[in-house]
Amino acid sequence: MSLTILGIESSCDDTAAAILRGTGQGAQILSNVVSSQTDLHAAYGGVVPEIAARAHAETLDLMVEQAVAQAGVTLTDLDAIAVTAGPGLIGGVLSGVMAAKGLAFGLGKPLIGVNHLAGHALTPRLTDGIEFPYLLLLVSGGHCQFLRVDGPEAFTRLGGTIDDAPGEAFDKVARLLGLPQPGGPSVEAAAKYGDATRFPLPRPLLDRPGCDLSFSGLKTAVLRTRDALVADQGGLTEQDRGDLCASFQMALADVLAEKSRRALDMSDVTAFAVAGGVAANGTLRARLETITDLPFVAPPLALCTDNAAMIAYAGLLAFEAGRTDDMTLSARPRWPLDQAAAPMIGSGKKGAKA
Ligand code: KG4
Ligand code: ZN
């Protein structure tokens, strides 16, 4: 039986809607629209939660309308409505949950609250149909963890960051070097003309067993290197910026590759996948591909960064398994995927969301 699901995503700074058709075997993305708020936050050097929440509330209707129109369906064709119910910036998550509840109630359709991280974590299955169990490296602006994925709602955390997420580090490095936000794409672009061997930056926690990670020392090392260059030369040249970006990106890729190797040793899985915004990074993807003989999946760029197709897919799998929510569904700022794992000490400067 085929199922048509609307997905809604509004947990950070992207307002997104998508229509997915589940066929029982896999799923087909009928439409996937995203409205980015990057311009609204540009002047502030980061996402301002109040501005984000208001923009989501204003844009959600339009995104849903566009998703439905582009998919060539009508709202009455929907079998269920899936929405990100956390973790994320609470105002944005609330905007999405309220919009979804309104639609579900008005149309008399089932409502499914989805964990945003489950959306990222299941994307490699949506795009490549990989079988469970697989090892997932989730790397985004707020998260960094190794998860063994055993099923649509069965995740075991093997390790993760004890401080910042890699996306935060990319964004911070961009700010330090005067490059535009979001930092990942601009640091990656500058690194293309840089020499990755010029600055010997630290590879944090490699001396510690296991697959926990840390990025705050790496960020500080970039700050020190920049300050030393400015003190010496009075400023930074384009080449300095490129070299520093390339050296930073290489240090980050080295650490993630080595820790992924260890996580693979610990996890007894049949495939390795990477997901989340930072998985859009070409250098990182190329490095990760080399560390295992198992099938390696890195979803297309548009499905690595925040989108609603992944939310619709996680909703579809939950719906197929018989799970729905009612009007008491609440928005959760924190919602770890592995509920049994202890919180990571200090994980994520934006709050220990997972
Ligand atoms: O998953 P995502 O869209 O949002 C959440 O954090 O949930 O990830 C956003 C993060 C930002 O920090 C952004 O700088 C980073 O992903 N990012 C990248 C690249 N594209 C986006 N980082 C490195 N290289 C990229 N090409
Ligand atoms: Zn995300």
mmCIF file of C-alpha atoms and ligand atoms in Angstrom:
data_model
loop_
_atom_site.group_PDB
_atom_site.id
_atom_site.type_symbol
_atom_site.label_atom_id
_atom_site.label_comp_id
_atom_site.label_asym_id
_atom_site.label_seq_id
_atom_site.Cartn_x
_atom_site.Cartn_y
_atom_site.Cartn_z
ATOM 1 C CA MET A 1 0.000 0.000 0.000
ATOM 2 C CA SER A 2 1.321 3.440 -0.806
ATOM 3 C CA LEU A 3 1.304 6.199 1.838
ATOM 4 C CA THR A 4 1.624 9.924 1.218
ATOM 5 C CA ILE A 5 3.237 11.870 4.066
ATOM 6 C CA LEU A 6 3.749 15.592 4.600
ATOM 7 C CA GLY A 7 6.921 16.454 6.545
ATOM 8 C CA ILE A 8 7.467 19.755 8.355
ATOM 9 C CA GLU A 9 10.814 20.986 9.723
ATOM 10 C CA SER A 10 11.492 24.203 11.674
ATOM 11 C CA SER A 11 13.934 23.347 14.468
ATOM 12 C CA CYS A 12 16.747 25.742 13.565
ATOM 13 C CA ASP A 13 17.007 28.314 10.767
ATOM 14 C CA ASP A 14 15.441 26.481 7.833
ATOM 15 C CA THR A 15 11.682 26.368 7.283
ATOM 16 C CA ALA A 16 10.978 23.259 5.245
ATOM 17 C CA ALA A 17 8.167 21.077 3.958
ATOM 18 C CA ALA A 18 8.211 17.930 1.837
ATOM 19 C CA ILE A 19 5.903 15.290 0.452
ATOM 20 C CA LEU A 20 7.079 11.701 0.474
ATOM 21 C CA ARG A 21 5.407 8.643 -0.972
ATOM 22 C CA GLY A 22 6.153 5.390 0.817
ATOM 23 C CA THR A 23 5.793 2.295 -1.328
ATOM 24 C CA GLY A 24 6.330 -0.371 1.313
ATOM 25 C CA GLN A 25 9.798 -1.138 -0.136
ATOM 26 C CA GLY A 26 11.232 2.364 -0.049
ATOM 27 C CA ALA A 27 10.114 5.942 -0.451
ATOM 28 C CA GLN A 28 10.025 8.539 -3.178
ATOM 29 C CA ILE A 29 10.482 12.259 -2.532
ATOM 30 C CA LEU A 30 7.687 14.010 -4.448
ATOM 31 C CA SER A 31 8.714 17.492 -3.323
ATOM 32 C CA ASN A 32 11.215 19.020 -0.890
ATOM 33 C CA VAL A 33 11.184 22.794 -0.356
ATOM 34 C CA VAL A 34 13.332 24.826 2.034
ATOM 35 C CA SER A 35 13.279 28.501 2.900
ATOM 36 C CA SER A 36 16.574 29.470 4.517
ATOM 37 C CA GLN A 37 16.696 32.264 7.075
ATOM 38 C CA THR A 38 20.426 32.875 6.567
ATOM 39 C CA ASP A 39 19.854 36.488 5.409
ATOM 40 C CA LEU A 40 17.698 37.322 8.440
ATOM 41 C CA HIS A 41 20.426 36.274 10.880
ATOM 42 C CA ALA A 42 23.444 37.450 8.876
ATOM 43 C CA ALA A 43 23.897 40.727 10.748
ATOM 44 C CA TYR A 44 24.051 38.923 14.116
ATOM 45 C CA GLY A 45 26.745 36.329 13.345
ATOM 46 C CA GLY A 46 24.490 33.468 14.471
ATOM 47 C CA VAL A 47 20.870 32.314 14.685
ATOM 48 C CA VAL A 48 18.670 34.595 16.844
ATOM 49 C CA PRO A 49 15.975 32.309 18.320
ATOM 50 C CA GLU A 50 13.170 34.927 18.446
ATOM 51 C CA ILE A 51 13.740 36.019 14.853
ATOM 52 C CA ALA A 52 13.866 32.369 13.791
ATOM 53 C CA ALA A 53 10.586 31.485 15.532
ATOM 54 C CA ARG A 54 8.724 34.431 13.999
ATOM 55 C CA ALA A 55 10.060 33.707 10.513
ATOM 56 C CA HIS A 56 9.048 30.031 10.788
ATOM 57 C CA ALA A 57 5.524 31.001 11.860
ATOM 58 C CA GLU A 58 5.241 33.350 8.863
ATOM 59 C CA THR A 59 6.735 30.976 6.275
ATOM 60 C CA LEU A 60 5.414 27.524 7.221
ATOM 61 C CA ASP A 61 2.054 27.888 5.425
ATOM 62 C CA LEU A 62 3.785 28.953 2.240
ATOM 63 C CA MET A 63 6.269 26.062 2.372
ATOM 64 C CA VAL A 64 3.453 23.538 2.893
ATOM 65 C CA GLU A 65 1.507 25.057 -0.017
ATOM 66 C CA GLN A 66 4.575 24.864 -2.275
ATOM 67 C CA ALA A 67 5.407 21.301 -1.233
ATOM 68 C CA VAL A 68 1.860 20.148 -1.946
ATOM 69 C CA ALA A 69 1.690 21.977 -5.297
ATOM 70 C CA GLN A 70 5.098 20.737 -6.485
ATOM 71 C CA ALA A 71 4.214 17.160 -5.544
ATOM 72 C CA GLY A 72 1.024 17.375 -7.595
ATOM 73 C CA VAL A 73 -1.133 16.246 -4.675
ATOM 74 C CA THR A 74 -3.786 17.927 -2.534
ATOM 75 C CA LEU A 75 -3.955 18.123 1.257
ATOM 76 C CA THR A 76 -6.798 15.616 1.269
ATOM 77 C CA ASP A 77 -4.503 13.032 -0.430
ATOM 78 C CA LEU A 78 -2.263 12.955 2.654
ATOM 79 C CA ASP A 79 -2.227 9.871 4.846
ATOM 80 C CA ALA A 80 -0.363 11.528 7.742
ATOM 81 C CA ILE A 81 1.489 14.647 8.839
ATOM 82 C CA ALA A 82 4.979 14.319 10.331
ATOM 83 C CA VAL A 83 6.644 17.200 12.154
ATOM 84 C CA THR A 84 9.913 17.799 13.961
ATOM 85 C CA ALA A 85 8.969 17.836 17.668
ATOM 86 C CA GLY A 86 12.570 18.367 18.865
ATOM 87 C CA PRO A 87 15.382 18.750 19.656
ATOM 88 C CA GLY A 88 16.033 22.316 18.592
ATOM 89 C CA LEU A 89 15.286 25.963 19.265
ATOM 90 C CA ILE A 90 12.022 25.743 21.152
ATOM 91 C CA GLY A 91 10.248 28.671 19.440
ATOM 92 C CA GLY A 92 10.879 27.195 16.002
ATOM 93 C CA VAL A 93 9.917 23.672 17.027
ATOM 94 C CA LEU A 94 6.707 25.046 18.567
ATOM 95 C CA SER A 95 5.841 26.910 15.350
ATOM 96 C CA GLY A 96 6.137 23.661 13.393
ATOM 97 C CA VAL A 97 4.243 21.544 15.911
ATOM 98 C CA MET A 98 1.386 24.074 16.056
ATOM 99 C CA ALA A 99 1.179 24.261 12.256
ATOM 100 C CA ALA A 100 1.135 20.450 12.025
ATOM 101 C CA LYS A 101 -1.507 20.126 14.730
ATOM 102 C CA GLY A 102 -3.690 22.672 12.955
ATOM 103 C CA LEU A 103 -3.421 20.774 9.674
ATOM 104 C CA ALA A 104 -3.916 17.362 11.282
ATOM 105 C CA PHE A 105 -6.963 18.544 13.209
ATOM 106 C CA GLY A 106 -8.479 20.468 10.313
ATOM 107 C CA LEU A 107 -7.985 17.639 7.818
ATOM 108 C CA GLY A 108 -8.690 14.807 10.254
ATOM 109 C CA LYS A 109 -5.303 13.201 9.514
ATOM 110 C CA PRO A 110 -2.904 11.349 11.848
ATOM 111 C CA LEU A 111 -0.094 13.395 13.425
ATOM 112 C CA ILE A 112 3.428 12.031 14.024
ATOM 113 C CA GLY A 113 6.058 13.846 16.097
ATOM 114 C CA VAL A 114 9.556 13.130 14.801
ATOM 115 C CA ASN A 115 12.983 13.492 16.396
ATOM 116 C CA HIS A 116 15.034 15.792 14.133
ATOM 117 C CA LEU A 117 18.147 13.679 14.742
ATOM 118 C CA ALA A 118 16.280 10.512 13.724
ATOM 119 C CA GLY A 119 15.515 12.327 10.466
ATOM 120 C CA HIS A 120 19.237 12.866 9.825
ATOM 121 C CA ALA A 121 20.090 9.362 11.043
ATOM 122 C CA LEU A 122 17.605 7.613 8.715
ATOM 123 C CA THR A 123 18.462 9.680 5.619
ATOM 124 C CA PRO A 124 21.102 7.185 4.351
ATOM 125 C CA ARG A 125 18.350 4.557 4.303
ATOM 126 C CA LEU A 126 15.995 6.871 2.445
ATOM 127 C CA THR A 127 18.596 7.690 -0.220
ATOM 128 C CA ASP A 128 20.436 4.381 -0.545
ATOM 129 C CA GLY A 129 18.190 1.789 1.068
ATOM 130 C CA ILE A 130 20.949 0.479 3.364
ATOM 131 C CA GLU A 131 19.932 -2.271 5.762
ATOM 132 C CA PHE A 132 19.983 -2.085 9.566
ATOM 133 C CA PRO A 133 22.205 -2.199 11.543
ATOM 134 C CA TYR A 134 24.527 0.530 10.271
ATOM 135 C CA LEU A 135 26.975 2.881 11.935
ATOM 136 C CA LEU A 136 26.065 6.526 11.593
ATOM 137 C CA LEU A 137 28.352 9.478 12.132
ATOM 138 C CA LEU A 138 25.987 12.385 12.770
ATOM 139 C CA VAL A 139 27.799 15.693 12.319
ATOM 140 C CA SER A 140 25.822 18.921 12.330
ATOM 141 C CA GLY A 141 25.698 22.420 13.783
ATOM 142 C CA GLY A 142 24.487 21.230 17.185
ATOM 143 C CA HIS A 143 25.451 17.559 17.272
ATOM 144 C CA CYS A 144 28.252 15.107 16.846
ATOM 145 C CA GLN A 145 27.808 11.472 17.725
ATOM 146 C CA PHE A 146 28.382 7.903 16.608
ATOM 147 C CA LEU A 147 25.171 5.905 16.584
ATOM 148 C CA ARG A 148 24.497 2.283 15.873
ATOM 149 C CA VAL A 149 21.164 2.352 14.040
ATOM 150 C CA ASP A 150 19.236 -0.886 14.613
ATOM 151 C CA GLY A 151 15.805 0.280 13.490
ATOM 152 C CA PRO A 152 13.672 3.375 12.824
ATOM 153 C CA GLU A 153 13.519 4.186 16.522
ATOM 154 C CA ALA A 154 16.409 2.082 17.888
ATOM 155 C CA PHE A 155 19.683 3.940 18.348
ATOM 156 C CA THR A 156 22.716 3.236 20.532
ATOM 157 C CA ARG A 157 25.210 6.022 21.080
ATOM 158 C CA LEU A 158 28.794 4.759 20.983
ATOM 159 C CA GLY A 159 30.437 8.128 21.567
ATOM 160 C CA GLY A 160 30.232 11.789 20.753
ATOM 161 C CA THR A 161 31.598 15.242 21.375
ATOM 162 C CA ILE A 162 32.338 16.341 24.916
ATOM 163 C CA ASP A 163 32.148 20.021 23.993
ATOM 164 C CA ASP A 164 31.381 21.659 20.630
ATOM 165 C CA ALA A 165 29.804 20.209 17.512
ATOM 166 C CA PRO A 166 31.904 20.311 14.307
ATOM 167 C CA GLY A 167 29.407 22.640 12.594
ATOM 168 C CA GLU A 168 29.806 25.087 15.467
ATOM 169 C CA ALA A 169 33.570 24.892 15.011
ATOM 170 C CA PHE A 170 33.215 25.609 11.259
ATOM 171 C CA ASP A 171 30.929 28.562 12.028
ATOM 172 C CA LYS A 172 33.313 29.898 14.679
ATOM 173 C CA VAL A 173 36.372 29.581 12.420
ATOM 174 C CA ALA A 174 34.494 31.492 9.705
ATOM 175 C CA ARG A 175 33.691 34.273 12.183
ATOM 176 C CA LEU A 176 37.326 34.415 13.341
ATOM 177 C CA LEU A 177 38.508 34.811 9.769
ATOM 178 C CA GLY A 178 35.804 37.237 8.645
ATOM 179 C CA LEU A 179 34.112 34.723 6.318
ATOM 180 C CA PRO A 180 30.302 34.606 5.872
ATOM 181 C CA GLN A 181 27.850 32.371 7.791
ATOM 182 C CA PRO A 182 26.996 29.529 7.710
ATOM 183 C CA GLY A 183 30.694 28.849 8.177
ATOM 184 C CA GLY A 184 30.908 25.319 6.742
ATOM 185 C CA PRO A 185 30.504 26.181 3.047
ATOM 186 C CA SER A 186 32.675 29.335 3.278
ATOM 187 C CA VAL A 187 35.498 27.582 5.153
ATOM 188 C CA GLU A 188 35.342 24.715 2.658
ATOM 189 C CA ALA A 189 35.537 27.173 -0.265
ATOM 190 C CA ALA A 190 38.515 29.041 1.242
ATOM 191 C CA ALA A 191 40.266 25.740 2.045
ATOM 192 C CA LYS A 192 40.243 24.877 -1.674
ATOM 193 C CA TYR A 193 43.079 27.336 -2.335
ATOM 194 C CA GLY A 194 44.835 26.657 0.992
ATOM 195 C CA ASP A 195 47.798 24.556 2.103
ATOM 196 C CA ALA A 196 46.568 22.084 4.741
ATOM 197 C CA THR A 197 50.118 21.411 5.989
ATOM 198 C CA ARG A 198 51.067 25.022 6.784
ATOM 199 C CA PHE A 199 49.666 25.224 10.340
ATOM 200 C CA PRO A 200 50.136 22.213 12.666
ATOM 201 C CA LEU A 201 46.813 22.288 14.533
ATOM 202 C CA PRO A 202 45.974 19.808 17.331
ATOM 203 C CA ARG A 203 44.063 16.547 16.803
ATOM 204 C CA PRO A 204 42.140 16.506 20.130
ATOM 205 C CA LEU A 205 41.461 13.295 22.103
ATOM 206 C CA LEU A 206 43.341 10.955 19.733
ATOM 207 C CA ASP A 207 45.366 9.832 22.738
ATOM 208 C CA ARG A 208 42.217 8.758 24.555
ATOM 209 C CA PRO A 209 40.642 5.341 23.837
ATOM 210 C CA GLY A 210 37.106 5.095 22.471
ATOM 211 C CA CYS A 211 35.340 7.368 20.042
ATOM 212 C CA ASP A 212 34.523 10.508 22.016
ATOM 213 C CA LEU A 213 35.513 13.760 20.348
ATOM 214 C CA SER A 214 36.378 17.342 21.256
ATOM 215 C CA PHE A 215 36.565 20.394 19.037
ATOM 216 C CA SER A 216 36.880 23.341 21.375
ATOM 217 C CA GLY A 217 40.709 23.104 21.605
ATOM 218 C CA LEU A 218 40.950 23.021 17.821
ATOM 219 C CA LYS A 219 38.833 26.165 17.622
ATOM 220 C CA THR A 220 41.056 27.906 20.175
ATOM 221 C CA ALA A 221 44.165 26.870 18.235
ATOM 222 C CA VAL A 222 42.728 28.570 15.135
ATOM 223 C CA LEU A 223 42.111 31.712 17.216
ATOM 224 C CA ARG A 224 45.710 31.699 18.528
ATOM 225 C CA THR A 225 47.152 31.124 15.070
ATOM 226 C CA ARG A 226 45.093 33.989 13.672
ATOM 227 C CA ASP A 227 46.169 36.309 16.512
ATOM 228 C CA ALA A 228 49.844 35.391 16.012
ATOM 229 C CA LEU A 229 49.576 36.163 12.279
ATOM 230 C CA VAL A 230 47.851 39.479 12.963
ATOM 231 C CA ALA A 231 50.492 40.417 15.570
ATOM 232 C CA ASP A 232 53.310 39.513 13.125
ATOM 233 C CA GLN A 233 51.960 40.938 9.898
ATOM 234 C CA GLY A 234 49.264 43.383 10.963
ATOM 235 C CA GLY A 235 46.493 41.363 9.276
ATOM 236 C CA LEU A 236 45.622 38.265 7.253
ATOM 237 C CA THR A 237 46.162 37.696 3.552
ATOM 238 C CA GLU A 238 43.760 35.647 1.422
ATOM 239 C CA GLN A 239 46.421 32.928 1.358
ATOM 240 C CA ASP A 240 46.652 32.929 5.193
ATOM 241 C CA ARG A 241 42.884 32.501 5.377
ATOM 242 C CA GLY A 242 42.909 29.666 2.860
ATOM 243 C CA ASP A 243 45.829 27.915 4.603
ATOM 244 C CA LEU A 244 44.191 28.212 8.012
ATOM 245 C CA CYS A 245 40.849 26.916 6.691
ATOM 246 C CA ALA A 246 42.568 23.995 4.937
ATOM 247 C CA SER A 247 44.635 23.146 8.037
ATOM 248 C CA PHE A 248 41.535 23.290 10.243
ATOM 249 C CA GLN A 249 39.476 21.164 7.862
ATOM 250 C CA MET A 250 42.266 18.583 7.643
ATOM 251 C CA ALA A 251 42.638 18.371 11.451
ATOM 252 C CA LEU A 252 38.897 17.872 11.782
ATOM 253 C CA ALA A 253 38.821 15.229 9.029
ATOM 254 C CA ASP A 254 41.814 13.396 10.597
ATOM 255 C CA VAL A 255 40.092 13.204 13.974
ATOM 256 C CA LEU A 256 36.712 12.174 12.579
ATOM 257 C CA ALA A 257 38.332 9.509 10.352
ATOM 258 C CA GLU A 258 40.329 7.968 13.223
ATOM 259 C CA LYS A 259 37.373 8.003 15.627
ATOM 260 C CA SER A 260 35.114 6.531 12.930
ATOM 261 C CA ARG A 261 37.602 3.673 12.510
ATOM 262 C CA ARG A 262 37.348 2.974 16.236
ATOM 263 C CA ALA A 263 33.550 3.260 16.250
ATOM 264 C CA LEU A 264 33.414 0.738 13.376
ATOM 265 C CA ASP A 265 35.582 -1.657 15.398
ATOM 266 C CA MET A 266 33.151 -1.346 18.302
ATOM 267 C CA SER A 267 29.881 -1.656 16.423
ATOM 268 C CA ASP A 268 29.511 -4.858 14.337
ATOM 269 C CA VAL A 269 27.489 -3.300 11.515
ATOM 270 C CA THR A 270 27.007 -3.899 7.792
ATOM 271 C CA ALA A 271 27.412 -0.331 6.506
ATOM 272 C CA PHE A 272 28.839 3.070 7.458
ATOM 273 C CA ALA A 273 26.960 6.312 6.841
ATOM 274 C CA VAL A 274 27.465 9.986 7.541
ATOM 275 C CA ALA A 275 24.658 12.530 7.936
ATOM 276 C CA GLY A 276 23.948 16.066 9.153
ATOM 277 C CA GLY A 277 24.984 19.452 7.777
ATOM 278 C CA VAL A 278 28.748 18.904 8.107
ATOM 279 C CA ALA A 279 28.400 15.720 6.024
ATOM 280 C CA ALA A 280 28.068 18.125 3.084
ATOM 281 C CA ASN A 281 31.832 18.730 3.387
ATOM 282 C CA GLY A 282 33.676 17.216 0.413
ATOM 283 C CA THR A 283 37.037 16.720 2.158
ATOM 284 C CA LEU A 284 35.369 14.920 5.046
ATOM 285 C CA ARG A 285 33.263 12.689 2.800
ATOM 286 C CA ALA A 286 36.311 11.728 0.731
ATOM 287 C CA ARG A 287 38.305 10.857 3.871
ATOM 288 C CA LEU A 288 35.569 8.802 5.512
ATOM 289 C CA GLU A 289 35.098 6.750 2.372
ATOM 290 C CA THR A 290 38.677 5.475 2.647
ATOM 291 C CA ILE A 291 38.488 4.020 6.155
ATOM 292 C CA THR A 292 36.320 0.952 5.611
ATOM 293 C CA ASP A 293 35.567 -1.826 3.135
ATOM 294 C CA LEU A 294 31.900 -1.749 4.187
ATOM 295 C CA PRO A 295 29.423 0.096 1.946
ATOM 296 C CA PHE A 296 29.765 3.834 2.652
ATOM 297 C CA VAL A 297 26.807 6.202 2.238
ATOM 298 C CA ALA A 298 26.925 9.996 2.204
ATOM 299 C CA PRO A 299 23.527 11.411 1.166
ATOM 300 C CA PRO A 300 23.268 14.123 -1.537
ATOM 301 C CA LEU A 301 24.115 17.581 -0.162
ATOM 302 C CA ALA A 302 20.513 18.850 -0.065
ATOM 303 C CA LEU A 303 19.541 15.903 2.129
ATOM 304 C CA CYS A 304 22.529 16.370 4.495
ATOM 305 C CA THR A 305 21.534 19.833 5.662
ATOM 306 C CA ASP A 306 18.189 20.424 7.369
ATOM 307 C CA ASN A 307 15.202 19.456 5.235
ATOM 308 C CA ALA A 308 11.696 18.089 5.640
ATOM 309 C CA ALA A 309 12.026 14.999 3.404
ATOM 310 C CA MET A 310 14.023 13.343 6.194
ATOM 311 C CA ILE A 311 11.273 14.242 8.682
ATOM 312 C CA ALA A 312 8.584 12.827 6.400
ATOM 313 C CA TYR A 313 10.664 9.631 6.047
ATOM 314 C CA ALA A 314 11.191 9.180 9.804
ATOM 315 C CA GLY A 315 7.436 9.843 10.173
ATOM 316 C CA LEU A 316 6.614 7.279 7.490
ATOM 317 C CA LEU A 317 8.644 4.558 9.236
ATOM 318 C CA ALA A 318 7.014 5.371 12.598
ATOM 319 C CA PHE A 319 3.550 5.371 10.965
ATOM 320 C CA GLU A 320 4.211 2.016 9.259
ATOM 321 C CA ALA A 321 5.183 0.665 12.685
ATOM 322 C CA GLY A 322 1.821 1.870 14.044
ATOM 323 C CA ARG A 323 2.973 4.903 16.029
ATOM 324 C CA THR A 324 1.034 8.177 15.928
ATOM 325 C CA ASP A 325 0.675 11.129 18.292
ATOM 326 C CA ASP A 326 -2.348 13.073 19.457
ATOM 327 C CA MET A 327 -2.982 16.747 20.187
ATOM 328 C CA THR A 328 -0.929 16.496 23.391
ATOM 329 C CA LEU A 329 2.276 16.220 21.309
ATOM 330 C CA SER A 330 4.736 18.664 22.845
ATOM 331 C CA ALA A 331 7.782 20.478 21.484
ATOM 332 C CA ARG A 332 11.027 19.330 23.128
ATOM 333 C CA PRO A 333 14.185 21.466 23.198
ATOM 334 C CA ARG A 334 16.185 18.371 24.191
ATOM 335 C CA TRP A 335 15.512 14.857 23.014
ATOM 336 C CA PRO A 336 18.419 12.388 22.917
ATOM 337 C CA LEU A 337 18.138 9.593 20.360
ATOM 338 C CA ASP A 338 19.658 7.083 22.749
ATOM 339 C CA GLN A 339 17.512 7.625 25.836
ATOM 340 C CA ALA A 340 19.565 5.150 27.876
ATOM 341 C CA ALA A 341 22.927 6.874 27.339
ATOM 342 C CA ALA A 342 24.206 9.326 29.947
ATOM 343 C CA PRO A 343 24.261 12.957 28.755
ATOM 344 C CA MET A 344 27.635 13.948 27.283
ATOM 345 C CA ILE A 345 29.353 16.361 29.630
ATOM 346 C CA GLY A 346 28.940 19.861 28.248
ATOM 347 C CA SER A 347 28.117 18.553 24.773
ATOM 348 C CA GLY A 348 27.199 21.361 22.384
ATOM 349 C CA LYS A 349 27.587 25.022 23.218
ATOM 350 C CA LYS A 350 24.025 25.569 22.057
ATOM 351 C CA GLY A 351 22.921 23.330 24.943
ATOM 352 C CA ALA A 352 23.330 19.630 25.658
ATOM 353 C CA LYS A 353 20.526 18.684 23.325
ATOM 354 C CA ALA A 354 21.561 15.067 22.861
HETATM 355 O O1 KG4 B 1 22.225 19.714 10.066
HETATM 356 P P1 KG4 B 1 22.295 21.187 9.884
HETATM 357 O O2 KG4 B 1 21.735 21.769 8.604
HETATM 358 O O3 KG4 B 1 21.588 21.924 11.082
HETATM 359 C C1 KG4 B 1 21.650 21.417 12.377
HETATM 360 O O4 KG4 B 1 22.630 21.750 13.076
HETATM 361 O O5 KG4 B 1 20.744 20.624 12.721
HETATM 362 O O6 KG4 B 1 23.827 21.617 10.044
HETATM 363 C C2 KG4 B 1 24.219 22.955 9.946
HETATM 364 C C3 KG4 B 1 25.741 23.021 10.093
HETATM 365 C C4 KG4 B 1 26.280 24.445 10.145
HETATM 366 O O7 KG4 B 1 27.122 24.578 11.265
HETATM 367 C C5 KG4 B 1 27.054 24.566 8.835
HETATM 368 O O8 KG4 B 1 28.188 25.432 8.926
HETATM 369 C C6 KG4 B 1 27.473 23.132 8.584
HETATM 370 O O9 KG4 B 1 26.367 22.362 8.977
HETATM 371 N N1 KG4 B 1 27.782 22.901 7.176
HETATM 372 C C7 KG4 B 1 28.993 22.528 6.729
HETATM 373 C C8 KG4 B 1 28.919 22.495 5.311
HETATM 374 N N2 KG4 B 1 27.641 22.839 4.938
HETATM 375 C C9 KG4 B 1 26.957 23.078 6.101
HETATM 376 N N3 KG4 B 1 30.129 22.241 7.396
HETATM 377 C C10 KG4 B 1 31.227 21.913 6.670
HETATM 378 N N4 KG4 B 1 31.241 21.880 5.313
HETATM 379 C C11 KG4 B 1 30.129 22.159 4.592
HETATM 380 N N5 KG4 B 1 30.140 22.130 3.261
HETATM 381 ZN ZN ZN B 2 19.972 19.198 11.537
#
